[in-house]
């Protein structure tokens, strides 16, 4: 059985992050504040979700599971927009991440619960929420990277895009090279994860199961399942987000509308 961690154990781990912050401050990297705030936010969020999951597991209600999933999806959509250097303005920018993740991460999670894992009932919180969390987190990263690459490249390649339009290409044809590169950028972390799994690193879920006493081969099978689901959700999510994002950059007369991008973040 896994050993119980005390508050002292967590403080010892936190001292490493604090030491990193001191070194960053010494080198003038201006990341210490973000590092400390991010770490404190992570601790608060995980403690909060721990209490929420405890109550959710006890209730085992479809309504509460759907509510939790909706909150996770809304927060993930906000994070996608918040991390963009040149985000799409208006509610459309937020809705692109929301729809892309809802159509991929949520549907892939339901697919896994109903057809693969098959708990009884299918929405059992102990399975549904962790599965959605792992898939949604990776999909959020992929979509965020893809959209960030798309908007930045569109802003820096304005002359090339408008030149293609003048030569008679449609908006879709003019944006095709940028869309292709954006999807690739969104999939880089997932491809790296697939290449490194089991050779360079042991994935988190598999490590957690082994530490908890599960047979290694059983832990491996679940990890393979999770990684395949993550890959599918991230790939389809990036494709959808880039499609919707590129469409938003043009008006009905197929004119490039970079005014729909917010000013760059510094």
Short mmCIF file of C-alpha atoms in Angstrom, two decimals:
data_model
loop_
_atom_site.label_atom_id
_atom_site.label_comp_id
_atom_site.label_asym_id
_atom_site.label_seq_id
_atom_site.Cartn_x
_atom_site.Cartn_y
_atom_site.Cartn_z
CA UNK A 1 0.00 0.00 0.00
CA UNK A 2 1.11 3.57 -0.68
CA UNK A 3 2.48 5.50 2.29
CA UNK A 4 0.39 8.42 3.54
CA UNK A 5 2.00 11.81 2.90
CA UNK A 6 2.07 14.31 5.75
CA UNK A 7 2.01 18.11 5.55
CA UNK A 8 5.74 18.06 6.36
CA UNK A 9 6.41 15.88 3.32
CA UNK A 10 4.60 18.36 1.08
CA UNK A 11 6.46 21.30 2.63
CA UNK A 12 9.77 19.58 1.87
CA UNK A 13 8.75 19.25 -1.79
CA UNK A 14 7.60 22.86 -1.78
CA UNK A 15 11.00 24.00 -0.52
CA UNK A 16 12.46 22.93 -3.88
CA UNK A 17 10.08 25.25 -5.72
CA UNK A 18 10.93 28.03 -3.27
CA UNK A 19 14.62 27.48 -3.95
CA UNK A 20 13.93 27.69 -7.69
CA UNK A 21 12.14 31.00 -7.12
CA UNK A 22 15.15 32.40 -5.26
CA UNK A 23 17.50 31.37 -8.07
CA UNK A 24 15.20 32.94 -10.67
CA UNK A 25 15.05 36.14 -8.63
CA UNK A 26 18.85 36.18 -8.41
CA UNK A 27 19.12 35.91 -12.21
CA UNK A 28 16.45 38.56 -12.79
CA UNK A 29 14.16 36.26 -14.79
CA UNK A 30 11.01 37.98 -13.46
CA UNK A 31 9.26 34.63 -13.07
CA UNK A 32 9.40 34.27 -9.29
CA UNK A 33 6.02 35.87 -8.65
CA UNK A 34 4.29 33.76 -11.31
CA UNK A 35 5.99 30.62 -10.00
CA UNK A 36 4.93 31.20 -6.39
CA UNK A 37 1.39 32.29 -7.25
CA UNK A 38 1.00 29.33 -9.61
CA UNK A 39 2.23 26.91 -6.95
CA UNK A 40 -0.08 28.31 -4.26
CA UNK A 41 -2.98 28.29 -6.70
CA UNK A 42 -2.26 24.67 -7.59
CA UNK A 43 -2.25 23.62 -3.92
CA UNK A 44 -5.51 25.47 -3.19
CA UNK A 45 -7.21 24.09 -6.29
CA UNK A 46 -6.19 20.50 -5.58
CA UNK A 47 -7.25 20.69 -1.93
CA UNK A 48 -10.59 22.14 -2.99
CA UNK A 49 -11.16 19.52 -5.67
CA UNK A 50 -10.22 16.81 -3.18
CA UNK A 51 -13.08 17.82 -0.88
CA UNK A 52 -15.44 18.21 -3.83
CA UNK A 53 -14.56 14.75 -5.18
CA UNK A 54 -15.03 13.21 -1.74
CA UNK A 55 -18.61 14.53 -1.64
CA UNK A 56 -19.17 13.67 -5.31
CA UNK A 57 -18.04 10.07 -4.90
CA UNK A 58 -20.35 9.64 -1.93
CA UNK A 59 -23.38 11.06 -3.81
CA UNK A 60 -22.82 9.11 -7.08
CA UNK A 61 -25.34 11.29 -8.95
CA UNK A 62 -25.38 11.91 -12.71
CA UNK A 63 -26.49 15.50 -12.13
CA UNK A 64 -23.51 16.29 -9.90
CA UNK A 65 -21.11 14.58 -12.32
CA UNK A 66 -22.48 16.67 -15.21
CA UNK A 67 -22.17 19.83 -13.11
CA UNK A 68 -18.56 19.05 -12.26
CA UNK A 69 -17.77 18.24 -15.89
CA UNK A 70 -19.37 21.52 -17.02
CA UNK A 71 -17.33 23.56 -14.55
CA UNK A 72 -14.13 21.81 -15.67
CA UNK A 73 -14.96 22.48 -19.32
CA UNK A 74 -15.73 26.17 -18.71
CA UNK A 75 -12.52 26.71 -16.76
CA UNK A 76 -10.45 24.90 -19.39
CA UNK A 77 -11.98 27.09 -22.11
CA UNK A 78 -11.02 30.20 -20.16
CA UNK A 79 -7.44 28.94 -19.76
CA UNK A 80 -7.16 28.40 -23.52
CA UNK A 81 -8.00 32.06 -24.16
CA UNK A 82 -6.03 33.45 -21.22
CA UNK A 83 -2.75 31.97 -22.48
CA UNK A 84 -3.01 33.35 -26.02
CA UNK A 85 -0.54 36.06 -27.00
CA UNK A 86 -2.92 37.26 -29.74
CA UNK A 87 -6.29 35.92 -28.68
CA UNK A 88 -9.45 36.22 -30.74
CA UNK A 89 -11.66 38.91 -29.27
CA UNK A 90 -15.33 38.64 -28.29
CA UNK A 91 -17.36 35.68 -27.16
CA UNK A 92 -16.41 33.82 -30.34
CA UNK A 93 -12.84 33.49 -29.13
CA UNK A 94 -14.01 31.82 -25.92
CA UNK A 95 -16.57 29.66 -27.69
CA UNK A 96 -13.97 28.18 -30.05
CA UNK A 97 -12.15 26.52 -27.16
CA UNK A 98 -15.41 25.57 -25.46
CA UNK A 99 -16.94 23.90 -28.51
CA UNK A 100 -13.69 22.21 -29.58
CA UNK A 101 -13.11 20.67 -26.15
CA UNK A 102 -16.76 19.85 -25.61
CA UNK A 103 -16.98 18.04 -28.93
CA UNK A 104 -13.77 16.05 -28.40
CA UNK A 105 -12.70 15.62 -24.76
CA UNK A 106 -16.26 15.12 -23.49
CA UNK A 107 -17.29 12.74 -26.28
CA UNK A 108 -14.06 10.70 -26.02
CA UNK A 109 -14.61 10.39 -22.25
CA UNK A 110 -18.18 9.15 -22.73
CA UNK A 111 -16.93 6.72 -25.41
CA UNK A 112 -14.38 5.29 -22.97
CA UNK A 113 -16.86 5.00 -20.11
CA UNK A 114 -19.66 3.37 -22.12
CA UNK A 115 -17.71 1.10 -24.48
CA UNK A 116 -14.33 0.43 -22.89
CA UNK A 117 -14.19 0.77 -19.09
CA UNK A 118 -17.91 0.04 -18.61
CA UNK A 119 -18.38 0.84 -14.90
CA UNK A 120 -21.83 0.40 -13.35
CA UNK A 121 -23.39 2.91 -13.59
CA UNK A 122 -21.48 4.30 -16.56
CA UNK A 123 -21.15 7.76 -14.95
CA UNK A 124 -19.53 6.42 -11.75
CA UNK A 125 -17.63 9.50 -10.47
CA UNK A 126 -14.49 7.53 -9.54
CA UNK A 127 -14.03 6.78 -13.25
CA UNK A 128 -15.77 9.65 -15.04
CA UNK A 129 -14.12 12.64 -13.36
CA UNK A 130 -10.48 11.42 -13.42
CA UNK A 131 -10.85 10.28 -17.03
CA UNK A 132 -12.31 13.60 -18.11
CA UNK A 133 -9.68 15.50 -16.15
CA UNK A 134 -6.75 13.73 -17.81
CA UNK A 135 -8.22 13.97 -21.30
CA UNK A 136 -9.41 17.56 -20.87
CA UNK A 137 -6.10 18.79 -19.48
CA UNK A 138 -4.11 17.49 -22.43
CA UNK A 139 -6.72 18.61 -24.95
CA UNK A 140 -6.65 22.09 -23.44
CA UNK A 141 -2.89 22.27 -23.92
CA UNK A 142 -3.05 21.09 -27.52
CA UNK A 143 -5.86 23.46 -28.48
CA UNK A 144 -4.16 26.37 -26.72
CA UNK A 145 -0.89 25.80 -28.56
CA UNK A 146 -2.62 25.34 -31.92
CA UNK A 147 -4.68 28.53 -31.61
CA UNK A 148 -1.74 30.51 -30.31
CA UNK A 149 0.38 29.44 -33.27
CA UNK A 150 -2.44 30.15 -35.73
CA UNK A 151 -3.16 33.69 -34.54
CA UNK A 152 0.49 34.69 -34.23
CA UNK A 153 1.36 33.36 -37.66
CA UNK A 154 -1.68 35.03 -39.21
CA UNK A 155 -0.61 38.37 -37.72
CA UNK A 156 3.00 38.02 -38.91
CA UNK A 157 2.08 36.60 -42.34
CA UNK A 158 -0.52 39.18 -43.34
CA UNK A 159 1.25 40.14 -46.59
CA UNK A 160 1.61 36.50 -47.68
CA UNK A 161 -2.02 35.66 -46.89
CA UNK A 162 -3.38 38.72 -48.71
CA UNK A 163 -1.06 37.99 -51.62
CA UNK A 164 -2.61 34.52 -51.98
CA UNK A 165 -6.08 36.06 -51.87
CA UNK A 166 -5.12 38.51 -54.64
CA UNK A 167 -3.96 35.56 -56.74
CA UNK A 168 -7.49 34.13 -56.56
CA UNK A 169 -7.19 31.67 -53.71
CA UNK A 170 -10.06 31.23 -51.30
CA UNK A 171 -9.67 32.02 -47.60
CA UNK A 172 -9.35 28.32 -46.84
CA UNK A 173 -6.63 27.85 -49.45
CA UNK A 174 -4.75 30.94 -48.29
CA UNK A 175 -4.77 29.76 -44.68
CA UNK A 176 -4.05 26.09 -45.39
CA UNK A 177 -0.26 26.21 -44.72
CA UNK A 178 -0.85 28.10 -41.46
CA UNK A 179 -3.59 25.72 -40.36
CA UNK A 180 -1.38 22.72 -41.05
CA UNK A 181 1.49 24.19 -39.02
CA UNK A 182 -0.87 25.18 -36.20
CA UNK A 183 -2.23 21.64 -35.85
CA UNK A 184 1.32 20.30 -35.80
CA UNK A 185 2.24 22.75 -33.05
CA UNK A 186 -0.76 21.64 -31.02
CA UNK A 187 0.20 17.97 -31.34
CA UNK A 188 3.89 18.33 -30.45
CA UNK A 189 3.42 17.69 -26.68
CA UNK A 190 1.24 14.65 -27.41
CA UNK A 191 3.73 13.22 -29.92
CA UNK A 192 6.55 13.76 -27.42
CA UNK A 193 4.47 12.00 -24.77
CA UNK A 194 3.93 9.00 -27.03
CA UNK A 195 7.60 8.79 -27.97
CA UNK A 196 8.85 9.02 -24.37
CA UNK A 197 6.30 6.76 -22.68
CA UNK A 198 7.91 3.76 -21.03
CA UNK A 199 11.35 4.54 -22.45
CA UNK A 200 12.33 7.91 -21.00
CA UNK A 201 9.53 8.42 -18.47
CA UNK A 202 6.84 6.47 -16.66
CA UNK A 203 3.47 8.20 -17.18
CA UNK A 204 1.71 9.61 -14.13
CA UNK A 205 -1.37 7.39 -14.02
CA UNK A 206 0.66 4.22 -14.38
CA UNK A 207 3.09 5.35 -11.68
CA UNK A 208 0.22 6.21 -9.36
CA UNK A 209 -1.40 2.81 -9.81
CA UNK A 210 1.87 0.99 -9.20
CA UNK A 211 2.52 3.03 -6.05
CA UNK A 212 -1.00 2.14 -4.91
CA UNK A 213 -0.21 -1.56 -5.29
CA UNK A 214 -1.79 -2.41 -8.67
CA UNK A 215 -0.12 -5.14 -10.79
CA UNK A 216 2.30 -3.48 -13.27
CA UNK A 217 0.71 -5.01 -16.38
CA UNK A 218 -2.76 -3.86 -15.30
CA UNK A 219 -1.38 -0.37 -14.73
CA UNK A 220 0.25 -0.47 -18.17
CA UNK A 221 -3.03 -1.41 -19.87
CA UNK A 222 -4.86 1.49 -18.27
CA UNK A 223 -2.05 3.86 -19.19
CA UNK A 224 -2.16 2.73 -22.83
CA UNK A 225 -5.90 3.34 -22.83
CA UNK A 226 -5.50 6.84 -21.41
CA UNK A 227 -2.76 7.81 -23.85
CA UNK A 228 -4.75 6.62 -26.85
CA UNK A 229 -7.78 8.58 -25.65
CA UNK A 230 -5.67 11.69 -25.05
CA UNK A 231 -4.13 11.45 -28.51
CA UNK A 232 -7.49 11.15 -30.23
CA UNK A 233 -9.11 13.97 -28.24
CA UNK A 234 -6.14 16.32 -28.65
CA UNK A 235 -5.81 15.68 -32.37
CA UNK A 236 -9.49 16.15 -33.17
CA UNK A 237 -9.71 19.11 -30.78
CA UNK A 238 -6.78 20.90 -32.42
CA UNK A 239 -8.26 20.30 -35.88
CA UNK A 240 -11.63 21.74 -34.83
CA UNK A 241 -10.15 24.73 -33.02
CA UNK A 242 -7.87 25.65 -35.92
CA UNK A 243 -10.75 25.32 -38.38
CA UNK A 244 -13.01 27.58 -36.32
CA UNK A 245 -10.16 29.99 -35.54
CA UNK A 246 -9.18 30.40 -39.19
CA UNK A 247 -12.82 30.93 -40.15
CA UNK A 248 -13.12 33.68 -37.53
CA UNK A 249 -10.15 35.54 -39.05
CA UNK A 250 -12.14 36.21 -42.23
CA UNK A 251 -15.44 37.96 -42.85
CA UNK A 252 -18.20 36.91 -45.22
CA UNK A 253 -16.39 38.60 -48.13
CA UNK A 254 -13.24 36.56 -47.38
CA UNK A 255 -11.21 39.55 -46.21
CA UNK A 256 -8.52 38.98 -43.59
CA UNK A 257 -9.70 40.57 -40.33
CA UNK A 258 -6.73 40.91 -38.02
CA UNK A 259 -8.70 43.53 -36.10
CA UNK A 260 -10.45 40.56 -34.51
CA UNK A 261 -7.23 39.78 -32.67
CA UNK A 262 -6.44 41.40 -29.34
CA UNK A 263 -3.20 43.41 -29.05
CA UNK A 264 -0.16 41.24 -28.32
CA UNK A 265 0.65 40.47 -24.70
CA UNK A 266 4.03 41.54 -23.39
#
